Rosetta silent file (secondary structure, phi, psi, omega in degrees, C-alpha in Angstrom):
SEQUENCE: MGGRVNGSWQTTALHVDGRGRSACFVYPHRTPIFEVSAGNSIVKVTLHANRIDYASLLFARELAEQARAFTEEVERLHHIQITRQSRREESMA
SCORE:     score description
SCORE:     0.000 S_00000001
   1 L     0.000  177.682  177.863   12.956    3.830   -7.136 S_00000001
   2 L    80.743    2.114  178.352   13.477    7.512   -7.638 S_00000001
   3 L   -75.396  175.408  179.483   15.412    7.019  -10.856 S_00000001
   4 L   -67.216  137.265 -179.276   14.876    9.052  -13.996 S_00000001
   5 L  -111.133  125.687  176.279   11.550    8.363  -15.710 S_00000001
   6 L  -109.850  150.971  176.074   11.274    8.555  -19.489 S_00000001
   7 L    84.099 -151.022 -175.994    8.063    8.456  -21.476 S_00000001
   8 L   -68.530  151.187  174.415    4.573    8.451  -20.018 S_00000001
   9 L  -151.898  158.910  179.978    3.882    9.034  -16.349 S_00000001
  10 L  -154.629  145.040  172.415    0.871    9.422  -14.113 S_00000001
  11 L  -116.997  129.935  179.392    0.196   10.207  -10.473 S_00000001
  12 L  -125.563  128.839  174.850   -2.887    8.713   -8.865 S_00000001
  13 L  -107.128  127.746 -178.802   -4.134    9.526   -5.380 S_00000001
  14 L  -120.378  107.772  178.826   -6.496    6.985   -3.877 S_00000001
  15 L   -79.224  114.415 -176.867   -8.272    8.100   -0.680 S_00000001
  16 L  -107.950  119.096  174.946   -8.872    4.902    1.269 S_00000001
  17 L   -96.229 -162.910 -177.385  -11.299    4.981    4.173 S_00000001
  18 L   -63.134  -10.836 -179.184  -12.176    2.078    6.465 S_00000001
  19 L  -101.241    7.191  178.275  -13.764    0.216    3.559 S_00000001
  20 L   -67.024  158.081  179.545  -10.645    0.079    1.406 S_00000001
  21 E  -139.573  155.709  171.603   -9.252   -3.284    0.362 S_00000001
  22 E  -139.205  150.970 -178.399   -6.043   -4.726   -0.949 S_00000001
  23 E  -154.850  153.019  173.554   -5.345   -8.099   -2.512 S_00000001
  24 E  -119.647  120.052  179.849   -2.616  -10.009   -4.287 S_00000001
  25 E  -102.235  125.250 -179.270   -3.752  -12.245   -7.122 S_00000001
  26 E  -113.846  148.599 -177.199   -1.344  -15.013   -8.135 S_00000001
  27 E  -133.866  148.705 -175.872   -1.387  -17.114  -11.276 S_00000001
  28 L   -66.554  -28.282 -172.423    0.567  -20.266  -12.160 S_00000001
  29 L  -129.591   25.413  175.852    2.126  -18.928  -15.393 S_00000001
  30 E  -154.719  172.195 -177.903    2.288  -15.147  -15.106 S_00000001
  31 E   -71.475  154.905  179.124    3.283  -12.405  -12.685 S_00000001
  32 E   -72.155  165.082  174.905    1.040  -11.537   -9.731 S_00000001
  33 E  -122.366  125.681  176.105   -1.253   -8.520   -9.618 S_00000001
  34 E  -101.007  128.570 -173.124   -1.381   -6.341   -6.496 S_00000001
  35 E  -126.783  135.601  172.923   -4.644   -4.438   -6.178 S_00000001
  36 E  -124.882  128.153 -178.624   -5.758   -1.588   -3.904 S_00000001
  37 E  -131.107  150.698  176.531   -9.380   -0.482   -4.084 S_00000001
  38 E  -152.249  123.255 -176.928  -11.524    2.180   -2.451 S_00000001
  39 L    59.460 -127.067  179.225  -15.106    2.873   -3.424 S_00000001
  40 L   -97.009    9.541 -178.262  -15.351    2.539   -7.195 S_00000001
  41 E  -105.532  140.709  178.919  -11.627    3.145   -7.763 S_00000001
  42 E  -136.927  134.689  172.541   -9.015    0.425   -8.193 S_00000001
  43 E  -115.614  127.312  179.363   -5.251    0.672   -8.653 S_00000001
  44 E  -116.339  137.343  177.778   -3.474   -2.430   -9.956 S_00000001
  45 E  -119.202  126.162  177.410    0.280   -2.992   -9.888 S_00000001
  46 E  -146.341  169.913  178.419    1.809   -5.673  -12.057 S_00000001
  47 L  -115.470  171.748  176.449    5.013   -6.461  -13.892 S_00000001
  48 L   -53.308  130.482 -170.912    5.642   -7.654  -17.431 S_00000001
  49 L   -62.725  -26.299 -174.827    3.775  -10.972  -17.628 S_00000001
  50 L  -120.956    8.353 -174.415    6.621  -13.039  -19.044 S_00000001
  51 L  -140.846  107.752  175.246    9.780  -11.306  -17.874 S_00000001
  52 L  -113.567  125.422  177.433   10.988  -11.085  -14.292 S_00000001
  53 L  -124.033 -175.544 -177.722   14.459   -9.705  -13.700 S_00000001
  54 H   -62.590  -36.072  177.640   16.427   -8.529  -10.692 S_00000001
  55 H   -62.362  -36.090  176.614   14.920   -5.036  -10.974 S_00000001
  56 H   -63.132  -43.122  178.444   11.464   -6.624  -10.686 S_00000001
  57 H   -63.114  -44.044  178.427   12.536   -8.394   -7.521 S_00000001
  58 H   -61.628  -41.628  178.493   13.949   -5.174   -6.062 S_00000001
  59 H   -61.488  -45.627 -179.629   10.710   -3.344   -6.861 S_00000001
  60 H   -61.816  -40.554  177.580    8.624   -6.055   -5.149 S_00000001
  61 H   -65.390  -42.037  178.587   10.834   -5.910   -2.059 S_00000001
  62 H   -64.377  -40.209  177.177   10.610   -2.118   -1.931 S_00000001
  63 H   -58.529  -45.901  179.141    6.839   -2.301   -2.295 S_00000001
  64 H   -64.089  -42.733 -179.846    6.674   -4.698    0.679 S_00000001
  65 H   -63.798  -42.842 -179.550    9.025   -2.542    2.769 S_00000001
  66 H   -70.332  -35.012  175.004    7.056    0.628    2.074 S_00000001
  67 H   -63.830  -40.380  177.315    3.750   -1.131    2.814 S_00000001
  68 H   -63.813  -43.135  178.364    5.216   -2.235    6.144 S_00000001
  69 H   -62.532  -40.136  177.022    6.350    1.359    6.883 S_00000001
  70 H   -61.090  -45.795  179.434    2.845    2.600    5.991 S_00000001
  71 H   -60.377  -46.076 -179.456    1.329    0.023    8.353 S_00000001
  72 H   -61.353  -38.593  179.282    3.645    1.003   11.201 S_00000001
  73 H   -69.465  -41.059  177.666    2.748    4.679   10.796 S_00000001
  74 H   -63.986  -42.132  177.751   -0.996    3.953   10.733 S_00000001
  75 H   -61.986  -41.486  179.046   -0.618    1.791   13.859 S_00000001
  76 H   -61.898  -47.241 -179.447    1.316    4.584   15.604 S_00000001
  77 H   -66.787  -37.666  177.713   -1.310    7.187   14.771 S_00000001
  78 H   -63.228  -42.767  178.425   -4.141    4.849   15.747 S_00000001
  79 H   -60.410  -44.334  178.363   -2.504    4.235   19.125 S_00000001
  80 H   -60.981  -45.166 -179.042   -2.186    7.990   19.725 S_00000001
  81 H   -62.110  -45.119  179.868   -5.817    8.537   18.784 S_00000001
  82 H   -64.564  -40.511  179.041   -7.065    5.762   21.085 S_00000001
  83 H   -63.075  -44.938  178.859   -4.913    7.044   23.962 S_00000001
  84 H   -63.145  -42.681 -179.683   -6.248   10.603   23.549 S_00000001
  85 H   -63.419  -41.680  178.942   -9.820    9.351   23.342 S_00000001
  86 H   -63.019  -42.040  178.872   -9.356    7.260   26.483 S_00000001
  87 H   -64.682  -39.978  178.170   -7.912   10.235   28.377 S_00000001
  88 H   -62.467  -44.475 -179.474  -10.832   12.445   27.299 S_00000001
  89 H   -64.485  -37.748  178.215  -13.337    9.859   28.478 S_00000001
  90 H   -66.550  -38.374 -178.530  -11.540    9.511   31.837 S_00000001
  91 H   -72.894  -23.274  178.962  -11.515   13.272   32.371 S_00000001
  92 H   -85.202  -15.588 -177.245  -15.246   13.486   31.655 S_00000001
  93 L   -81.482    0.000    0.000  -16.098   10.725   34.152 S_00000001
């Protein structure tokens, strides 16, 4: 990623609260679709339906790696929040 982009481009920000969802839809004769939804908004990521090349594979791996990094950061922040909340409750008791 991070290479030069030619043609159309778009940036979409999707605020996901506790009700957000993600799913991967697979089909026997076409590429999968990765979907992230929140409220009434949905972002779908897919590749050309009939053409998978090495760049497609690299993109899919990077997507998985970045999702894992996102998960690790959310887990870290959640742990900090729970620890702080526990300490507050102990100090009030």
